[in-house]
Coordinates of C-alpha atoms and ligand atoms in Angstrom, one line a residue:
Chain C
X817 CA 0.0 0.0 0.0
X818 CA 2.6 2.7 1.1
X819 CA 6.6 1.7 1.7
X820 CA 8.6 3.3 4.1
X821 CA 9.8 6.5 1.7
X822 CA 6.2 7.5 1.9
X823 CA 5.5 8.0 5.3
X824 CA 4.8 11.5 5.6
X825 CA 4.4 13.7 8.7
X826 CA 0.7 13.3 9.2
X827 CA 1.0 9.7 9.3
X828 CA 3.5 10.1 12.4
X829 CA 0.7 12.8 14.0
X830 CA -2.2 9.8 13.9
X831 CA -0.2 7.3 13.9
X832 CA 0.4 8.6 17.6
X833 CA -3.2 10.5 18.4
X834 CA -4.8 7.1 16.8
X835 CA -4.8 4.6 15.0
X836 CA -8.0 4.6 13.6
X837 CA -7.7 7.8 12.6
X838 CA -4.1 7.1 10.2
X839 CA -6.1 3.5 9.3
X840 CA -8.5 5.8 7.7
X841 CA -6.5 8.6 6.5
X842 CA -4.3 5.7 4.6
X843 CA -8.3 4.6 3.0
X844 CA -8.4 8.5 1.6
X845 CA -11.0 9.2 4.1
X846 CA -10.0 12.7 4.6
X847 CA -12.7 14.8 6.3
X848 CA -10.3 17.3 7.5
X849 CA -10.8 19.6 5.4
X850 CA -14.2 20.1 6.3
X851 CA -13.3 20.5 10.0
X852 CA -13.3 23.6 11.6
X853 CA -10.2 23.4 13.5
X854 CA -8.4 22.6 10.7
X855 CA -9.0 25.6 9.3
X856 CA -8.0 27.5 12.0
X857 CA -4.9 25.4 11.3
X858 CA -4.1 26.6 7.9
X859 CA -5.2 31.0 8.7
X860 CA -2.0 30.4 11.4
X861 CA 0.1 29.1 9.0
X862 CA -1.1 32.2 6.6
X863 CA -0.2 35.0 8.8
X864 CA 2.3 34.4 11.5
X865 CA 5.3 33.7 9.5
X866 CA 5.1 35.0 6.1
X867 CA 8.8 35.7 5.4
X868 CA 9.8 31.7 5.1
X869 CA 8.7 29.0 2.1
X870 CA 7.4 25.9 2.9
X871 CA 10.3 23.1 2.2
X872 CA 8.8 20.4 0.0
X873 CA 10.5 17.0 1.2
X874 CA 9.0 14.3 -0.9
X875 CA 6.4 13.2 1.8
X876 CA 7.6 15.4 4.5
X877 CA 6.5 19.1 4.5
X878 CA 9.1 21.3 6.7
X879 CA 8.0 25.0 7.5
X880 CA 11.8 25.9 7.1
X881 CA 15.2 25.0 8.0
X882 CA 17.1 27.4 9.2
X883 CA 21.1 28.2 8.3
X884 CA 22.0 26.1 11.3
X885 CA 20.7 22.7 10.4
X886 CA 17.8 23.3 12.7
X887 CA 14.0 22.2 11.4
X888 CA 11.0 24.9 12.4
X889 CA 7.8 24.1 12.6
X890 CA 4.9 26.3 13.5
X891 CA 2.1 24.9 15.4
X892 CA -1.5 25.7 15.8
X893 CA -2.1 24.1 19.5
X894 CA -1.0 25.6 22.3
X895 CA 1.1 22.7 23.8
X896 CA 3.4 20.7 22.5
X897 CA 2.1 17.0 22.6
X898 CA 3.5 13.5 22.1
X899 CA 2.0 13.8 18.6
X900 CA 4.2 16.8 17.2
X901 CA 7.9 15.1 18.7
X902 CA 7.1 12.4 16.8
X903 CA 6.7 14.5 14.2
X904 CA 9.8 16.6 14.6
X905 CA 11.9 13.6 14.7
X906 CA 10.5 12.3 11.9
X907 CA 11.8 15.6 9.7
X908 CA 14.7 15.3 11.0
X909 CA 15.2 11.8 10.4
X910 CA 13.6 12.5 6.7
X911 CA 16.6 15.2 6.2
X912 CA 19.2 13.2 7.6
X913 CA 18.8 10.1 5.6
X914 CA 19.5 13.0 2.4
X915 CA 22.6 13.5 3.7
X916 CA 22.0 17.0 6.3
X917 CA 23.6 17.4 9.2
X918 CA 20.7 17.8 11.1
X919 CA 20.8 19.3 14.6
X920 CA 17.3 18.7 15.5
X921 CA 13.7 20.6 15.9
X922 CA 12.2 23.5 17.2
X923 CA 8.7 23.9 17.9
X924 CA 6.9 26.9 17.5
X925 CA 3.6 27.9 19.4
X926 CA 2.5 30.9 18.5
X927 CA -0.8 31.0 20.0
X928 CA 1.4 30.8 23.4
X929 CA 4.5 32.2 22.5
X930 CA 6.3 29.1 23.5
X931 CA 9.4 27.3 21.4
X932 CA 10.7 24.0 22.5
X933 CA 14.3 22.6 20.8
X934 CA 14.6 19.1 20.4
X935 CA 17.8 18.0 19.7
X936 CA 18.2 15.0 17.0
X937 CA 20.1 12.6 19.4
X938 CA 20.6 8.4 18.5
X939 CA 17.5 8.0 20.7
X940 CA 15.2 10.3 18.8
X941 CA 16.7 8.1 15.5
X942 CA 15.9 5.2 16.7
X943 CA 12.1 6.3 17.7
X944 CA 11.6 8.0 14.3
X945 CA 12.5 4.7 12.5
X946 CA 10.1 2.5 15.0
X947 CA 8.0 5.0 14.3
X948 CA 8.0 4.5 10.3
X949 CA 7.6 0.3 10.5
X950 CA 4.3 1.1 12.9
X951 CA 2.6 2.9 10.3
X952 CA 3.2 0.4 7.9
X953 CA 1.9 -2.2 9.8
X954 CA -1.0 -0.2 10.5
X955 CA -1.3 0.2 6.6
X956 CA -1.4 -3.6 5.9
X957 CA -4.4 -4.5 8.6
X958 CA -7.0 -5.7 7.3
X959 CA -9.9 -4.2 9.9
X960 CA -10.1 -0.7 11.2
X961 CA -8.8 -0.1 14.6
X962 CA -11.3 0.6 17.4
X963 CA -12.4 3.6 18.2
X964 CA -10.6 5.3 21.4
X965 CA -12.7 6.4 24.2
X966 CA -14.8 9.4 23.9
X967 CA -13.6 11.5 25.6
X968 CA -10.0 11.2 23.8
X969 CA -11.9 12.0 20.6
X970 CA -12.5 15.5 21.6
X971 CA -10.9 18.2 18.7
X972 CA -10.3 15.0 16.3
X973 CA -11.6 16.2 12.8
X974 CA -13.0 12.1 12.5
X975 CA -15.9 12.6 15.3
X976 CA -18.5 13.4 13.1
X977 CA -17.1 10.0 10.9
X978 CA -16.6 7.6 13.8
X979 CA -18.9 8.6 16.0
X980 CA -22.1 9.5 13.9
X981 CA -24.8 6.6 14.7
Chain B
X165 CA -18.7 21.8 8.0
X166 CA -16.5 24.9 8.1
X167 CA -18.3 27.7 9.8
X168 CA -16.2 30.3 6.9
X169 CA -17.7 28.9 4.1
X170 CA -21.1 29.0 3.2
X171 CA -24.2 28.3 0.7
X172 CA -24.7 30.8 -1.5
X173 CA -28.9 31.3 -2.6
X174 CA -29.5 33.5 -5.8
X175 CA -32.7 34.2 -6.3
X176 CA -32.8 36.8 -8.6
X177 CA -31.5 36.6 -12.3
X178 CA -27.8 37.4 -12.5
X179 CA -24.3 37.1 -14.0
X180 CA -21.4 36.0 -11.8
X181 CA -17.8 37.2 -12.6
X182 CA -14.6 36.5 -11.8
X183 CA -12.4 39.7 -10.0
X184 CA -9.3 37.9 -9.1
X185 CA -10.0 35.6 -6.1
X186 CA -13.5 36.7 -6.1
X187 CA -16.9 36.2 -7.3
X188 CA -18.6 39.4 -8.6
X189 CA -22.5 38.7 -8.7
X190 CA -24.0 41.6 -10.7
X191 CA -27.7 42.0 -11.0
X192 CA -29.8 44.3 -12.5
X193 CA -30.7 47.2 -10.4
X194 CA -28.5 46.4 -7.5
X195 CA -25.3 47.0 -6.8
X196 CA -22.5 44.6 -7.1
X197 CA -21.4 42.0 -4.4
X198 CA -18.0 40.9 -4.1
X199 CA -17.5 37.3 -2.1
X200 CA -14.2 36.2 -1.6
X201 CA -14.0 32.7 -2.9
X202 CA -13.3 31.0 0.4
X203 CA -16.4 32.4 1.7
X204 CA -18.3 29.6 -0.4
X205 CA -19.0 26.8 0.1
X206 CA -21.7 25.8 -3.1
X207 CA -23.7 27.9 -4.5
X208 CA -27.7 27.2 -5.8
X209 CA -28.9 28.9 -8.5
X210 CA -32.4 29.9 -8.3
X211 CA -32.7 32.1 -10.9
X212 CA -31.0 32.6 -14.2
X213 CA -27.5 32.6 -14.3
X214 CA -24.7 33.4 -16.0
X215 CA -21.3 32.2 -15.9
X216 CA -18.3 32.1 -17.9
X217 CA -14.9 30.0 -17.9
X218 CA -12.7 32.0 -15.6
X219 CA -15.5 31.7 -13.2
X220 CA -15.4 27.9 -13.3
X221 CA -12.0 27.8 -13.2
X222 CA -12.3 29.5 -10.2
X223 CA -14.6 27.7 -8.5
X224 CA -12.7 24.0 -9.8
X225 CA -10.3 25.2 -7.8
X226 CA -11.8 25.7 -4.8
X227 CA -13.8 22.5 -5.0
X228 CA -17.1 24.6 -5.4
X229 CA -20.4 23.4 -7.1
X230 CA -23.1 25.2 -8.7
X231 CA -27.0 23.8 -8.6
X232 CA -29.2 25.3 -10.9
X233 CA -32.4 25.4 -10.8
X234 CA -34.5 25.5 -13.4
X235 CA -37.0 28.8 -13.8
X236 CA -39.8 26.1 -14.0
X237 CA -39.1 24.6 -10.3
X238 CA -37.0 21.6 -11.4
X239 CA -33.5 20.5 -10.6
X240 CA -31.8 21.3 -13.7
X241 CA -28.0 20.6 -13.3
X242 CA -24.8 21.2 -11.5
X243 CA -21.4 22.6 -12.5
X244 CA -19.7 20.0 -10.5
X245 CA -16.0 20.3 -10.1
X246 CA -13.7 17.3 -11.4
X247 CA -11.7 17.5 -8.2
X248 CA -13.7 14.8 -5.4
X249 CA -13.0 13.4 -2.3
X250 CA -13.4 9.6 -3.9
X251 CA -11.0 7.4 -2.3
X252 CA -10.3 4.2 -4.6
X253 CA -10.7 1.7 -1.7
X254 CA -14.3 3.4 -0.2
X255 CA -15.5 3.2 -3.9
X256 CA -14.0 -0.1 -4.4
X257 CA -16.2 -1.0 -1.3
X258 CA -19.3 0.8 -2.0
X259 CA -19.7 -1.1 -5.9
X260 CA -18.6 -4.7 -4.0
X261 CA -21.5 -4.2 -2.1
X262 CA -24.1 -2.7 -4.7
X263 CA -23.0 -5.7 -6.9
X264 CA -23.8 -8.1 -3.8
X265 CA -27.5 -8.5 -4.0
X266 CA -28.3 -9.4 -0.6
X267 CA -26.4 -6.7 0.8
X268 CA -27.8 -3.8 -1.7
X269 CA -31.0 -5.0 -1.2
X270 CA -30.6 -4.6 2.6
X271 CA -29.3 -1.2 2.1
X272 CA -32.4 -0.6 -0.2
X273 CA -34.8 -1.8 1.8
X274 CA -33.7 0.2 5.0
X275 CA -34.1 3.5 2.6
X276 CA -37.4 2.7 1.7
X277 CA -38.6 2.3 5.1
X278 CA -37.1 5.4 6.8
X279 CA -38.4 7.2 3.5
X280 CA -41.9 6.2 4.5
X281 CA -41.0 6.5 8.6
X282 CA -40.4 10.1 7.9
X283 CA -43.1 10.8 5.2
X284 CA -45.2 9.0 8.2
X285 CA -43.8 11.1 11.1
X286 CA -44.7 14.7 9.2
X287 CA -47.9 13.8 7.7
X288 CA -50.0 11.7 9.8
X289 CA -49.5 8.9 12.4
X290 CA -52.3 7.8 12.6
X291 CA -53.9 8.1 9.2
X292 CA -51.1 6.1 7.5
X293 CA -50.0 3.6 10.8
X294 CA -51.9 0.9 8.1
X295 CA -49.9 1.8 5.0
X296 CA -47.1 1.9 7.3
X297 CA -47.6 -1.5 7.7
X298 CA -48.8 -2.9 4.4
X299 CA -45.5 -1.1 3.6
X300 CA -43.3 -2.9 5.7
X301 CA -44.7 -6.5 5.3
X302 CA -44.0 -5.9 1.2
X303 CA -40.7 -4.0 1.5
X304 CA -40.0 -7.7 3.6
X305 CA -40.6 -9.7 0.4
X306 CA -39.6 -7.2 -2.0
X307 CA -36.6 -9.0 -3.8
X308 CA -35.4 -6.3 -6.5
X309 CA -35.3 -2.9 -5.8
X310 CA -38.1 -2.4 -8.8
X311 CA -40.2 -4.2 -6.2
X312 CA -39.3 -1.8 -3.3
X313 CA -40.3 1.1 -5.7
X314 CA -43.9 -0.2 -6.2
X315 CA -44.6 -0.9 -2.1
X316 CA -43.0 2.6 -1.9
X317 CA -45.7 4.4 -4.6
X318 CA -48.5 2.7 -3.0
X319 CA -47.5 4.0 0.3
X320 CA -46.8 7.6 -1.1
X321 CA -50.2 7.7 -2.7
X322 CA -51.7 7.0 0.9
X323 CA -49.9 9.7 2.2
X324 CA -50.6 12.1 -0.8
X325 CA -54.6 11.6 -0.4
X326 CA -53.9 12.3 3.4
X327 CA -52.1 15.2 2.6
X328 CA -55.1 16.9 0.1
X329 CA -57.0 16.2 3.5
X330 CA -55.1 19.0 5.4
X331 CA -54.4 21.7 2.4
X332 CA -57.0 24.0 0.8
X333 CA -58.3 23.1 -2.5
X334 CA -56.0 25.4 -4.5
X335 CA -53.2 23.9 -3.0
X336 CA -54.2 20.0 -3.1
X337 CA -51.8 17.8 -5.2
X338 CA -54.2 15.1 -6.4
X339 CA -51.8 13.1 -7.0
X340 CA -48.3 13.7 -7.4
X341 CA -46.9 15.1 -10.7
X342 CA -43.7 16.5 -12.5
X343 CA -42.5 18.0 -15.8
X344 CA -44.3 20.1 -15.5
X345 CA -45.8 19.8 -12.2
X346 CA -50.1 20.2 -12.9
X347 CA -50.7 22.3 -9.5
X348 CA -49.4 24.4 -7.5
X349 CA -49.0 21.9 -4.4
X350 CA -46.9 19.6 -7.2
X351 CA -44.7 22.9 -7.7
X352 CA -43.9 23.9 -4.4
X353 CA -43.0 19.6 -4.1
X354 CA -40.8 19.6 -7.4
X355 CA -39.0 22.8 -6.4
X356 CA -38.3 21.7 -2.5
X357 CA -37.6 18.7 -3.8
X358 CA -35.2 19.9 -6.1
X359 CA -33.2 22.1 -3.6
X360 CA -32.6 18.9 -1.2
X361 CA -31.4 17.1 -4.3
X362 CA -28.7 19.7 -4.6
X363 CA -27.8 19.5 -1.1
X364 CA -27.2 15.9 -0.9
X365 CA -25.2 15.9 -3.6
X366 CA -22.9 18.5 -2.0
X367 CA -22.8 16.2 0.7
X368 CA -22.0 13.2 -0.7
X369 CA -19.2 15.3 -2.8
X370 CA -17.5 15.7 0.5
X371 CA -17.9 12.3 1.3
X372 CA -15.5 9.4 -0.4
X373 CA -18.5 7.9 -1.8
X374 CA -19.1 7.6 -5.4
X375 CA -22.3 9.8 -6.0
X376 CA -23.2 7.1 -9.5
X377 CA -23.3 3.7 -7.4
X378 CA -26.5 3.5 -5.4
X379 CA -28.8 0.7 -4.0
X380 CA -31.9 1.7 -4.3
X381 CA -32.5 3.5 -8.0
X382 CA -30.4 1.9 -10.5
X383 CA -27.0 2.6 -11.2
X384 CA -28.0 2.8 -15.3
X385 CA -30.1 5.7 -15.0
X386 CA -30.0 8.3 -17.4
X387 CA -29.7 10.2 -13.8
X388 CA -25.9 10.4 -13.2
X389 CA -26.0 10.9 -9.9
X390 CA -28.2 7.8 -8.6
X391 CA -26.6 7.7 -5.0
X392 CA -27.9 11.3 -4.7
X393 CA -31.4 9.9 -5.3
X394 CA -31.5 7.4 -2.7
X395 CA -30.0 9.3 -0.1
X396 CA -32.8 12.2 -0.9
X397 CA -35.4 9.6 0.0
X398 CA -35.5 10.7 3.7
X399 CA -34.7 13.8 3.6
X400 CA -37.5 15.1 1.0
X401 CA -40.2 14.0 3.3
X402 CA -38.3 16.5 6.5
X403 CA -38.5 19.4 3.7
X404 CA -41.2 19.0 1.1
X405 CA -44.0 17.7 2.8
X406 CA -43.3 19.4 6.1
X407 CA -43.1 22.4 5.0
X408 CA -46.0 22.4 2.5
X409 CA -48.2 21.3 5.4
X410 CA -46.9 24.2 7.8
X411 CA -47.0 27.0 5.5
X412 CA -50.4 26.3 4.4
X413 CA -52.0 25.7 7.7
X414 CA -50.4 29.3 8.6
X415 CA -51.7 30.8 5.8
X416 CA -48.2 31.7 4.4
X417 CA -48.6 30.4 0.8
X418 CA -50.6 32.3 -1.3
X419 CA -52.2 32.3 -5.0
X420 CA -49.6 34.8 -6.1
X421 CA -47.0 33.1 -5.1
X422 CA -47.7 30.7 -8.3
X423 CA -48.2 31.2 -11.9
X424 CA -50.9 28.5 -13.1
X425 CA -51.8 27.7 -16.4
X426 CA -54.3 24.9 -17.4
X427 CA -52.4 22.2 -16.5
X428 CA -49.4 23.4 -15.0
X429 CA -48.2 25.6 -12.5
X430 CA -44.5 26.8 -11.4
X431 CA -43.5 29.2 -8.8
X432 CA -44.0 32.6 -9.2
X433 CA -40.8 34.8 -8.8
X434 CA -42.1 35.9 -5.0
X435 CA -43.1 32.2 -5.0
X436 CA -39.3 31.8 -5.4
X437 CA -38.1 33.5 -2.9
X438 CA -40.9 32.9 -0.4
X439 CA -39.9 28.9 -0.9
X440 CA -35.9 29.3 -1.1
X441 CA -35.9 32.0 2.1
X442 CA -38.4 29.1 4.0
X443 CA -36.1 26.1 3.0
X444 CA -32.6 28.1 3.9
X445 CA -33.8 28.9 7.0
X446 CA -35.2 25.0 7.9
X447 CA -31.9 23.9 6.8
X448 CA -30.2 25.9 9.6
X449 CA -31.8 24.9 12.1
X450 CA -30.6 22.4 14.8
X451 CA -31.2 19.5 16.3
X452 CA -29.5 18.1 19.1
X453 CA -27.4 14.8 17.6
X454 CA -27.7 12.1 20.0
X455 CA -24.3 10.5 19.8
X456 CA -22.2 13.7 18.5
X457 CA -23.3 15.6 21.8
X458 CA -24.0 18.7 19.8
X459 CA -26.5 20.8 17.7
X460 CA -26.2 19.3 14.8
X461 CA -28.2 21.6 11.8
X462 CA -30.6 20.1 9.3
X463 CA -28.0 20.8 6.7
X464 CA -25.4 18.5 8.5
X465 CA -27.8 15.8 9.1
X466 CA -27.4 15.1 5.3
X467 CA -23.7 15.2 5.3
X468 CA -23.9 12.9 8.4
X469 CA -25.9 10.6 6.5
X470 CA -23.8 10.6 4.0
X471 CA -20.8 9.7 6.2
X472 CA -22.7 6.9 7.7
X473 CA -23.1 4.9 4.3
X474 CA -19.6 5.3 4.0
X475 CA -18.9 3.8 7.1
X476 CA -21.2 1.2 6.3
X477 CA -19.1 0.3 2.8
X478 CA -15.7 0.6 4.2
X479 CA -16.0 -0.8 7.9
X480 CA -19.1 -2.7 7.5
X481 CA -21.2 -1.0 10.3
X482 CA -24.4 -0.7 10.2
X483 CA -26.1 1.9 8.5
X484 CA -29.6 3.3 10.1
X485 CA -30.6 6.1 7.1
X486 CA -31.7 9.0 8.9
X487 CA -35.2 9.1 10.7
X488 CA -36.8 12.5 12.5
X489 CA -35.9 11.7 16.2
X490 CA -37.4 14.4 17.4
Ligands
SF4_830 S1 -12.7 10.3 16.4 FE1 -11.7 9.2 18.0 S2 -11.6 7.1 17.2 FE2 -12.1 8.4 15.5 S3 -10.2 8.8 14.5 FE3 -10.6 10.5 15.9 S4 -9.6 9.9 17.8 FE4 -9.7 8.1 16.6

């Protein structure tokens, strides 16, 4: 279905808010664009940083790199959550296996002014690359994974999909 | 749905342009309105309209369709953009199980019945609790969807003959008719009927589902659009008949509002825009959804529907078509 050069970014992000959720995403269910939230998403990314292109990295999409081998990515949330490390490593994984001495991420949270630097250490390597294989695997099942618990539902642009009855 | 974007009505004659990334609607004796194109969501036509191809351009690339409406009250067509939401393995689904017989009968059936539940709920319970029966024992040994059609007419021509029961004579539909519609009842059902039709298939557009495979009308019609008709089953019934029942008993629909010949009769233009401000404003209006915890509006109850079936293809869940709860 998808090999290991495809996994993208937003298959890390569900792949670690849930599994359903990437199961479906990989099944071109893609409601998100009709989801609120998700716009929201996208007017942040319009007006905070203007001055930088977006880095088009075969499935990965940067914000920027910076001169210092350091990956940026603006975020719409207000925290940073398990979800968008994953992600960061991912990038930086993606970049290093094209040959850049990549230093690592930093998050950007400009709803709460907040950046947090993640260095690229072996660790964060060795996560990203677990990381790739479980997506796969997801990929290849044959049934949907359940639904999580309500009440971790809450914000996902899938509600109205999973949980309409 | 995105709260930004929304429907766009035009109920007077017009010609839209295209002014960089906006539409430019420009009527006759009115001034000019710009909309930015991500203000849109779809856009039914009402009245004549004009278009050209930067406009469509435009609006392909924004994933927006136009409905038009024909000036005679029918559903005449949509500018539908080539860009969907299909996914290959939802499709792939959804024709695996309209060429399994048992399971697009199943799917069929359930249609029928919430058609009639609903037709039921907003005309009369008790009148048509015996049709509602006679319905249900035949839609049990219905075993082609041609079948399920006939238990379905017989049903609807209960309910229509209850229906002349509660309207004035000017506005009884003896009998249901189309192309052209003979009365002005049949016109204000044809045009309703034609706006929901529009709606659902902006629905299903946003769903992955493949708006030419459906379970209930055939897959062959000249119709290209056949899901769109068996998913507008349930929800006619919530606009069309509801509505024609409420706004005669308050007196709202009057002879002007139609122009009737002979043996047909259309909308009038303040017919029009009576019907499309009455229907707008139903479709906004909310319910609260049982297992989404929210108000969900009328509008979005279609949509949801719509994401249910697809459920129903890809995961194999069950699919309950949508029945007034409330
Ligand atoms: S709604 Fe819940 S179960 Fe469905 S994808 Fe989102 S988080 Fe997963």
């Amino acid at each position: 279905m998808i090999s290991d050069e495809d996994v993208g970014g937003v298959h890390i992000k569900y792949l670690h808010h849930c599994r359903r959720q990437l199961w479906l995403y990989l099944r071109g269910i893609r409601p998100e664009h009709l989801n609120a939230t998700v716009q929201l998403g996208e007017a942040v990314h319009d007006s905070s940083y203007p001055r930088h292109s977006p880095v088009d990295l075969g499935a990965a999409k940067l914000d920027f790199v910076d001169g210092h081998q350091w990956v940026h990515e603006v975020k719409s949330s207000s925290r940073p959550t398990d979800a968008d490390r994953a992600q960061a490593y991912h990038y930086c994984h993606q970049l290093a296996r094209f040959g850049n001495d990549v230093k690592g991420a930093i998050l950007h949270y400009p709803a709460t002014r907040r950046t947090v630097r993640l260095p690229y250490t072996p660790e964060a390597t060795a996560q990203a690359e677990e990381d790739i294989q479980e997506v796969l695997s997801v990929a290849t099942a044959l049934t949907s994974p359940d639904r999580l618990p309500r009440n971790r539902c809450r914000g996902c642009s899938y509600i109205d999909y999973c949980w309409t009855e | 749905m995105p709260t930004a974007a929304r429907t766009y009505w035009l109920t007077s004659p017009c010609r839209i342009r295209r002014k960089d990334e906006s539409l430019v609607i420009e009527r006759e004796a009115a001034p000019k309105v710009h909309i930015p194109i991500t203000d849109v969501r779809d856009i039914i036509a009402c009245a004549e309209t004009d278009i050209n191809t930067a406009v469509v351009s435009l609006l392909n690339r924004h994933r927006i369709s136009v409905h038009l409406l024909s000036y005679y009250g029918d559903y005449a067509g949509s500018l539908v953009t080539s860009d969907t939401s299909t996914s290959g393995q939802t499709v792939l689904a959804q024709a695996n199980l309209a060429q399994q017989p048992s399971a697009s009968m199943a799917i069929a059936r359930s249609l029928v019945d919430a058609c009639a539940f609903n037709v039921r709920r907003v005309v009369d319970r008790q009148l048509l609790t015996a049709p509602y029966t006679t319905l249900q024992a035949s839609i049990k040994e219905a075993e082609t969807p041609l079948h399920l059609m006939g238990a379905e007419g017989t049903f609807r021509r209960s309910a229509w003959e209850v229906i002349d029961t509660k309207l004035p004579d000017w506005l009884q539909l003896h009998g249901r008719s189309r192309r052209p519609p003979r009365n002005a009842g049949n016109a204000f059902i044809s045009y309703v009927n034609g706006i929901i039709y529009a709606r659902v298939l902006s629905a299903v557009r946003l769903t992955p589902l493949h708006s030419g495979i459906a379970f209930l009308h055939s897959s062959l019609e000249r119709q290209r659009h056949s899901l769109v008709l068996d998913l507008a089953e349930m929800f006619k019934p919530l606009f069309a008949e509801r509505l024609l029942l409420r706004m005669a008993s308050r007196k709202q629909l009057k002879k002007h509002h139609f122009d009737t010949g002979t043996n047909q009769a259309m909308l009038s233009e303040a017919g029009r825009k009576l019907v499309v401000q009455t229907v707008r404003d139903e479709l906004a209006t909310s319910v609260n959804h049982r297992s989404l915890g929210r108000p969900v509006a009328y509008d979005e109850l279609i949509y949801l529907d719509a994401l249910a079936l697809t459920r129903h293809c890809l995961e194999g869940t069950r699919y309950k078509p949508f029945r007034i709860w409330w």
